[in-house]
Short mmCIF file of C-alpha atoms in Angstrom, two decimals:
data_model
loop_
_atom_site.label_atom_id
_atom_site.label_comp_id
_atom_site.label_asym_id
_atom_site.label_seq_id
_atom_site.Cartn_x
_atom_site.Cartn_y
_atom_site.Cartn_z
CA MET A 274 0.00 0.00 0.00
CA SER A 275 1.19 3.50 -0.79
CA PRO A 276 2.05 5.40 2.41
CA ASP A 277 -0.24 8.24 1.31
CA HIS A 278 -3.07 6.65 -0.65
CA VAL A 279 -5.20 3.54 -0.99
CA ARG A 280 -4.74 2.60 -4.63
CA VAL A 281 -8.05 1.63 -6.19
CA GLY A 282 -9.17 0.00 -9.42
CA ILE A 283 -12.75 0.33 -10.62
CA ILE A 284 -14.29 -2.50 -12.63
CA GLY A 285 -17.30 -1.29 -14.61
CA THR A 286 -17.75 2.38 -15.49
CA GLY A 287 -21.56 2.54 -15.77
CA GLY A 288 -24.05 4.57 -13.76
CA ILE A 289 -23.18 3.56 -10.19
CA ALA A 290 -19.47 4.02 -10.87
CA GLN A 291 -20.06 7.47 -12.34
CA TYR A 292 -22.35 9.09 -9.79
CA GLN A 293 -21.05 7.38 -6.66
CA HIS A 294 -17.77 5.45 -6.72
CA LEU A 295 -15.66 7.68 -8.95
CA LYS A 296 -17.03 10.87 -7.44
CA GLN A 297 -16.38 9.81 -3.86
CA TYR A 298 -12.98 8.23 -4.52
CA LEU A 299 -11.75 11.38 -6.22
CA GLU A 300 -13.04 13.51 -3.35
CA CYS A 301 -11.32 11.27 -0.77
CA LYS A 302 -7.85 12.53 0.17
CA ASP A 303 -6.71 9.02 1.12
CA ALA A 304 -7.66 7.34 -2.18
CA GLN A 305 -6.10 7.26 -5.64
CA VAL A 306 -7.86 5.75 -8.65
CA VAL A 307 -5.05 3.98 -10.53
CA ALA A 308 -6.98 1.78 -12.98
CA LEU A 309 -10.28 1.47 -14.79
CA CYS A 310 -11.82 -1.54 -16.47
CA ASP A 311 -14.81 -1.79 -18.80
CA VAL A 312 -15.70 -4.03 -21.75
CA SER A 313 -16.28 -0.87 -23.82
CA GLU A 314 -13.21 1.06 -24.96
CA ASP A 315 -15.43 4.07 -25.67
CA ALA A 316 -16.77 4.02 -22.11
CA LEU A 317 -13.23 3.83 -20.76
CA ALA A 318 -12.07 6.79 -22.83
CA ALA A 319 -15.12 8.86 -21.87
CA THR A 320 -14.60 8.08 -18.17
CA GLN A 321 -10.92 9.01 -18.28
CA CYS A 322 -11.79 12.31 -19.97
CA ARG A 323 -14.71 13.17 -17.70
CA TRP A 324 -12.82 12.60 -14.45
CA GLY A 325 -9.30 13.61 -15.49
CA LEU A 326 -7.97 10.06 -15.20
CA GLU A 327 -5.92 9.95 -18.40
CA ASN A 328 -2.95 8.62 -16.41
CA ALA A 329 -4.92 5.73 -14.89
CA GLY A 330 -4.53 2.34 -16.50
CA ALA A 331 -7.36 1.42 -18.86
CA PHE A 332 -8.33 -2.23 -19.42
CA THR A 333 -11.09 -4.13 -21.16
CA ASP A 334 -10.16 -7.34 -19.30
CA ALA A 335 -10.40 -7.40 -15.49
CA LYS A 336 -7.94 -10.25 -15.05
CA ALA A 337 -5.33 -8.27 -17.00
CA MET A 338 -5.90 -5.29 -14.72
CA LEU A 339 -5.56 -7.42 -11.60
CA ALA A 340 -2.32 -8.94 -12.91
CA LYS A 341 -0.63 -5.76 -14.14
CA VAL A 342 -1.56 -2.96 -11.75
CA ASP A 343 -0.33 -2.48 -8.16
CA MET A 344 -3.54 -1.89 -6.23
CA ASP A 345 -4.86 -2.20 -2.71
CA ALA A 346 -8.58 -2.42 -3.45
CA VAL A 347 -11.20 -2.68 -6.18
CA SER A 348 -14.76 -1.50 -6.60
CA ILE A 349 -16.90 -3.93 -8.60
CA CYS A 350 -19.61 -1.96 -10.40
CA THR A 351 -20.57 -4.45 -13.10
CA PRO A 352 -23.82 -6.33 -13.83
CA ASN A 353 -24.78 -8.85 -11.16
CA ASP A 354 -23.80 -11.97 -13.09
CA SER A 355 -20.12 -11.01 -12.96
CA HIS A 356 -19.91 -10.14 -9.24
CA HIS A 357 -19.03 -13.65 -8.09
CA ASP A 358 -16.16 -14.37 -10.47
CA LEU A 359 -14.66 -10.89 -10.31
CA THR A 360 -14.78 -10.85 -6.52
CA LEU A 361 -13.08 -14.22 -6.21
CA ALA A 362 -10.36 -13.11 -8.64
CA ALA A 363 -9.77 -9.91 -6.66
CA ILE A 364 -9.64 -11.81 -3.37
CA GLU A 365 -7.15 -14.27 -4.87
CA ALA A 366 -5.01 -11.26 -5.79
CA GLY A 367 -5.08 -10.20 -2.13
CA LEU A 368 -7.19 -7.09 -2.69
CA ALA A 369 -9.87 -5.49 -0.55
CA VAL A 370 -13.21 -5.55 -2.37
CA LEU A 371 -16.24 -3.28 -2.43
CA CYS A 372 -18.88 -5.12 -4.48
CA GLU A 373 -22.14 -3.52 -5.49
CA LYS A 374 -25.45 -5.00 -4.40
CA PRO A 375 -27.00 -7.45 -4.73
CA LEU A 376 -23.84 -9.34 -3.89
CA ALA A 377 -24.54 -12.27 -6.22
CA LEU A 378 -27.14 -14.07 -8.32
CA ASN A 379 -28.04 -16.48 -5.52
CA THR A 380 -27.21 -17.56 -1.99
CA ALA A 381 -24.69 -20.22 -3.05
CA GLN A 382 -22.58 -17.61 -4.87
CA ALA A 383 -22.84 -15.12 -2.00
CA GLN A 384 -21.79 -17.80 0.49
CA GLU A 385 -18.72 -18.63 -1.58
CA MET A 386 -17.77 -14.94 -1.79
CA ALA A 387 -18.18 -14.40 1.96
CA ASP A 388 -16.20 -17.56 2.74
CA ALA A 389 -13.38 -16.58 0.39
CA ALA A 390 -13.09 -13.09 1.87
CA GLU A 391 -13.03 -14.46 5.41
CA ALA A 392 -10.43 -17.11 4.57
CA ALA A 393 -8.18 -14.55 2.86
CA GLY A 394 -8.63 -11.99 5.61
CA VAL A 395 -9.27 -9.15 3.16
CA VAL A 396 -11.45 -6.13 3.85
CA ASN A 397 -14.82 -6.70 2.18
CA MET A 398 -17.85 -4.48 1.78
CA ALA A 399 -21.26 -4.82 0.12
CA GLY A 400 -22.56 -1.69 -1.60
CA PHE A 401 -25.64 -0.93 0.50
CA SER A 402 -25.31 2.81 0.16
CA LYS A 403 -28.58 3.69 1.93
CA ARG A 404 -26.93 2.96 5.29
CA PHE A 405 -24.86 6.08 4.79
CA PHE A 406 -27.78 8.49 4.46
CA PRO A 407 -27.68 10.70 7.58
CA ALA A 408 -31.38 10.22 8.37
CA ALA A 409 -31.03 6.42 8.13
CA ARG A 410 -28.12 6.55 10.57
CA LEU A 411 -30.09 8.69 13.01
CA ALA A 412 -33.02 6.26 12.75
CA LYS A 413 -30.70 3.35 13.54
CA SER A 414 -29.38 5.20 16.60
CA LEU A 415 -32.86 6.02 17.92
CA ILE A 416 -33.97 2.40 17.54
CA GLU A 417 -30.83 1.07 19.22
CA LYS A 418 -31.29 3.48 22.14
CA GLY A 419 -34.84 2.20 22.67
CA GLU A 420 -36.52 5.51 21.86
CA LEU A 421 -39.25 3.67 19.91
CA GLY A 422 -39.63 0.93 22.50
CA GLU A 423 -40.27 -2.53 21.07
CA ILE A 424 -40.49 -2.39 17.27
CA TYR A 425 -43.78 -3.87 16.11
CA VAL A 426 -44.10 -2.84 12.46
CA LEU A 427 -41.85 -1.88 9.54
CA GLU A 428 -43.32 -0.37 6.38
CA GLY A 429 -41.11 0.14 3.37
CA HIS A 430 -41.09 0.77 -0.33
CA TYR A 431 -38.49 1.45 -2.95
CA VAL A 432 -40.09 2.54 -6.21
CA GLN A 433 -39.05 3.80 -9.63
CA GLY A 434 -40.99 4.12 -12.88
CA TRP A 435 -38.66 3.40 -15.78
CA ALA A 436 -39.88 -0.15 -16.44
CA LEU A 437 -43.26 1.15 -17.66
CA LYS A 438 -41.69 2.33 -20.94
CA PRO A 439 -42.77 -0.37 -23.43
CA ASP A 440 -40.09 0.55 -25.96
CA LEU A 441 -37.26 0.21 -23.44
CA PRO A 442 -34.80 -2.41 -24.77
CA LEU A 443 -34.24 -5.72 -22.99
CA VAL A 444 -31.27 -4.46 -20.96
CA TRP A 445 -29.40 -6.69 -18.52
CA ARG A 446 -31.49 -5.56 -15.54
CA LEU A 447 -34.50 -7.21 -17.22
CA GLN A 448 -32.81 -10.61 -17.71
CA ARG A 449 -32.83 -13.12 -14.86
CA ASP A 450 -29.62 -14.89 -15.87
CA ARG A 451 -27.77 -11.57 -15.65
CA ALA A 452 -29.59 -9.81 -12.80
CA GLY A 453 -30.91 -12.67 -10.62
CA SER A 454 -34.22 -10.83 -10.18
CA GLY A 455 -35.80 -7.55 -11.17
CA ALA A 456 -37.08 -4.84 -8.84
CA LEU A 457 -36.61 -7.31 -5.98
CA GLY A 458 -32.80 -7.44 -6.13
CA ASP A 459 -32.29 -4.03 -7.66
CA LEU A 460 -34.40 -2.10 -5.14
CA GLY A 461 -35.67 -4.55 -2.54
CA SER A 462 -32.13 -5.41 -1.50
CA HIS A 463 -31.74 -1.88 -0.10
CA LEU A 464 -34.96 -2.27 1.92
CA PHE A 465 -33.84 -5.65 3.22
CA ASP A 466 -30.47 -4.32 4.31
CA LEU A 467 -31.93 -1.30 6.09
CA ALA A 468 -34.56 -3.44 7.82
CA ARG A 469 -31.97 -6.00 8.99
CA TRP A 470 -29.71 -3.19 10.16
CA TRP A 471 -32.53 -1.69 12.21
CA VAL A 472 -34.28 -4.76 13.68
CA GLY A 473 -32.21 -7.88 13.01
CA GLU A 474 -32.69 -11.05 11.02
CA ALA A 475 -35.76 -12.25 9.12
CA GLU A 476 -37.53 -15.51 9.93
CA GLU A 477 -40.21 -16.01 7.27
CA VAL A 478 -41.62 -14.35 4.16
CA VAL A 479 -44.73 -14.39 2.01
CA ALA A 480 -44.56 -12.74 -1.42
CA LEU A 481 -46.29 -11.97 -4.72
CA LYS A 482 -44.67 -10.62 -7.88
CA ARG A 483 -45.75 -9.37 -11.29
CA THR A 484 -44.19 -8.49 -14.64
CA PHE A 485 -46.23 -5.84 -16.43
CA VAL A 486 -44.31 -5.54 -19.72
CA ALA A 487 -43.62 -9.11 -20.78
CA GLU A 488 -41.71 -8.51 -24.04
CA ARG A 489 -39.23 -5.85 -25.11
CA PRO A 490 -37.10 -4.99 -28.14
CA LEU A 491 -33.70 -6.67 -28.16
CA PRO A 492 -30.86 -4.15 -27.70
CA GLN A 493 -29.44 -5.01 -31.12
CA GLY A 494 -32.78 -4.27 -32.75
CA GLN A 495 -33.28 -7.84 -33.97
CA GLY A 496 -36.73 -8.82 -32.79
CA ARG A 497 -38.11 -8.98 -29.27
CA GLY A 498 -37.24 -10.90 -26.13
CA THR A 499 -39.04 -12.07 -23.02
CA VAL A 500 -38.71 -10.22 -19.72
CA ASP A 501 -38.22 -12.93 -17.08
CA VAL A 502 -37.79 -10.79 -13.97
CA ASP A 503 -40.27 -8.98 -11.76
CA ASP A 504 -41.36 -5.39 -12.39
CA HIS A 505 -43.14 -5.29 -9.03
CA VAL A 506 -42.99 -7.42 -5.89
CA GLY A 507 -44.83 -7.16 -2.59
CA PHE A 508 -43.83 -9.16 0.47
CA VAL A 509 -44.46 -9.57 4.17
CA VAL A 510 -41.57 -10.45 6.47
CA ARG A 511 -41.64 -11.69 10.05
CA PHE A 512 -38.43 -10.85 11.89
CA ARG A 513 -36.91 -13.01 14.61
CA ARG A 514 -37.27 -10.31 17.27
CA GLY A 515 -41.01 -10.12 16.57
CA ALA A 516 -41.41 -7.18 14.19
CA MET A 517 -43.63 -7.54 11.13
CA GLY A 518 -42.58 -5.86 7.89
CA THR A 519 -44.60 -5.02 4.78
CA PHE A 520 -42.52 -4.07 1.74
CA THR A 521 -42.89 -3.09 -1.92
CA ALA A 522 -40.17 -2.97 -4.56
CA SER A 523 -41.33 -1.67 -7.92
CA ARG A 524 -40.06 -0.24 -11.17
CA ALA A 525 -43.63 0.52 -12.27
CA VAL A 526 -44.51 3.61 -10.20
CA PRO A 527 -44.17 6.71 -12.40
CA SER A 528 -45.33 9.24 -9.81
CA LEU A 529 -42.23 8.93 -7.58
CA ARG A 530 -38.64 9.22 -8.72
CA ASP A 531 -36.27 6.78 -7.04
CA ASP A 532 -38.05 6.90 -3.69
CA CYS A 533 -36.74 4.63 -0.94
CA ARG A 534 -38.77 4.92 2.24
CA LEU A 535 -38.75 2.91 5.47
CA ALA A 536 -40.86 3.54 8.57
CA ALA A 537 -40.52 1.87 11.97
CA HIS A 538 -43.39 1.81 14.46
CA GLY A 539 -42.86 0.74 18.06
CA SER A 540 -44.53 0.66 21.43
CA GLU A 541 -43.25 4.15 22.26
CA GLY A 542 -43.01 5.94 18.95
CA SER A 543 -42.50 5.93 15.18
CA LEU A 544 -40.10 7.31 12.60
CA THR A 545 -39.92 7.54 8.82
CA PHE A 546 -36.79 7.73 6.67
CA THR A 547 -36.84 8.64 2.99
CA THR A 548 -34.06 9.21 0.49
CA GLN A 549 -36.03 12.22 -0.72
CA GLN A 550 -34.94 14.00 2.48
CA PRO A 551 -31.55 12.54 3.38
CA ASP A 552 -30.87 15.09 6.15
CA ARG A 553 -34.30 15.10 7.79
CA LEU A 554 -36.25 12.47 9.71
CA GLN A 555 -39.94 12.33 10.57
CA VAL A 556 -40.47 11.28 14.19
CA CYS A 557 -43.34 10.66 16.58
CA LEU A 558 -41.71 10.23 19.99
CA GLY A 559 -43.04 10.49 23.52
CA ARG A 560 -46.49 10.21 25.02
CA GLY A 561 -47.56 13.70 23.99
CA MET A 562 -46.88 13.21 20.29
CA MET A 563 -48.28 9.68 20.37
CA SER A 564 -51.52 10.83 22.00
CA LEU A 565 -51.93 13.47 19.30
CA GLN A 566 -50.78 11.05 16.57
CA ALA A 567 -48.45 13.82 15.47
CA TYR A 568 -45.21 13.76 13.54
CA ALA A 569 -42.43 16.33 13.62
CA GLU A 570 -39.73 16.68 10.98
CA VAL A 571 -36.31 17.05 12.58
CA GLU A 572 -32.98 18.02 11.08
CA VAL A 573 -30.32 15.34 11.46
CA PRO A 574 -27.51 16.39 13.85
CA TRP A 575 -24.06 16.91 12.39
CA GLU A 576 -22.51 13.79 13.92
CA TYR A 577 -24.66 11.60 11.66
CA ARG A 578 -23.65 13.46 8.48
CA ASN A 579 -19.90 12.93 8.39
CA VAL A 580 -19.72 9.41 6.95
CA ASP A 581 -19.91 8.51 3.25
CA GLU A 582 -19.70 5.01 1.82
CA ILE A 583 -16.44 5.26 -0.15
CA PRO A 584 -14.36 7.13 2.47
CA PHE A 585 -15.66 4.60 5.04
CA PHE A 586 -14.34 1.75 2.87
CA VAL A 587 -11.05 3.52 2.17
CA GLU A 588 -10.41 4.09 5.87
CA ALA A 589 -11.06 0.40 6.60
CA VAL A 590 -8.62 -0.64 3.87
CA LYS A 591 -6.02 1.80 5.16
CA GLU A 592 -6.35 0.52 8.72
CA GLY A 593 -6.96 -3.13 7.81
CA THR A 594 -10.12 -3.27 9.91
CA PRO A 595 -13.47 -5.02 9.28
CA VAL A 596 -16.24 -2.90 7.84
CA GLU A 597 -20.03 -3.03 7.63
CA PRO A 598 -22.03 -3.64 5.53
CA SER A 599 -19.81 -6.62 4.79
CA PHE A 600 -20.13 -9.63 2.51
CA LEU A 601 -21.86 -11.35 5.43
CA ASP A 602 -24.55 -8.67 5.25
CA GLY A 603 -24.71 -9.25 1.50
CA LEU A 604 -25.14 -12.98 2.11
CA ARG A 605 -27.97 -12.46 4.61
CA CYS A 606 -29.69 -10.15 2.12
CA GLN A 607 -29.28 -12.72 -0.65
CA GLU A 608 -30.87 -15.40 1.51
CA LEU A 609 -33.91 -13.18 1.92
CA LEU A 610 -34.04 -12.33 -1.80
CA ASP A 611 -34.01 -16.03 -2.65
CA ALA A 612 -36.73 -16.74 -0.09
CA VAL A 613 -38.97 -14.01 -1.53
CA LEU A 614 -38.55 -15.42 -5.05
CA GLU A 615 -39.30 -18.92 -3.79
CA SER A 616 -42.42 -17.73 -1.99
CA ALA A 617 -43.72 -15.78 -4.98
CA GLU A 618 -43.11 -18.62 -7.42
CA ALA A 619 -44.29 -21.48 -5.20
CA GLY A 620 -47.26 -19.61 -3.75
CA ARG A 621 -46.41 -20.34 -0.11
CA ARG A 622 -44.65 -18.91 2.88
CA VAL A 623 -40.94 -19.66 3.22
CA ILE A 624 -39.08 -20.13 6.50
CA LEU A 625 -35.49 -18.93 6.51
CA PRO A 626 -32.84 -21.04 8.24
CA GLU A 627 -31.57 -19.59 11.49
CA PRO A 628 -28.29 -17.78 10.78
CA GLN A 629 -25.15 -19.29 12.25
CA ALA A 630 -22.82 -16.87 14.02
CA GLY A 631 -20.12 -15.69 11.63
CA ALA A 632 -21.39 -17.95 8.85
#
């Protein structure tokens, strides 16, 4: 490791790399982006130009990048079907890994990734960025301190509207063999992670799902293909500590733009977090507010605002310390994703196995 910087390679230069990873790495004084990888040479050139990274190595093959560039860590920002193999290759090279969510296509892959990271002793992080919203962190603190009493109910949705466009091509997010699932993994994974972070592990699920646009034009313009992932999924989760959760993940809601919202209701109060207001939290706390059924919107104190996802990862790599959300969190989320799919497709409730400590 460089004495001054954590040297980072970014694999995949699409949307999440552009508006989150690259931006935050370049703003982080302890990080240096030394290499980029993408299957598209045009995308590589555009990324180098946009971010002033002309001196960074540019590769169309990730294994070549891992073999030729001295790095300390990688961010994996590629489609879901490549997460498993790229992560294992990076771990084998001795690198810390930040892999975007969902961690894998299925639980078996996620388990292998978590096991490999633990065996190698490398810093590992799953890209659940919603944990780093200030209001979500304040909500976590209030719940942990018992300000809401016993948590009875969670209500959450994460909705977008882009899947309603019938002429949208059959991109990778709409193909099960590349994405694993649709709105469920893409959006529901964030809800799952926040809910687990707030109230602990899930015990059982019941789910329904629906695909509204069943066929789409192929990206190459040669005919049409079948959409085999969900556009919309609704599910009920019972958590091991007793809370009940009702959740919706949808890419078929045009009235709200990228709205992730999670509310917790307990014996002594309620709160609501939304990504639409990252620095404000709606709370109903204390007997007076509860008797009036009144909410107040509070500004998040400064101490909850000073942590961003990428600097958090960089600091962990620099210090060689474990970090959360880890691959274990990604594995637990994947178990729940798989259970929801099984419930929706089999038409029955699914019981999740009790998690083993550290497994």
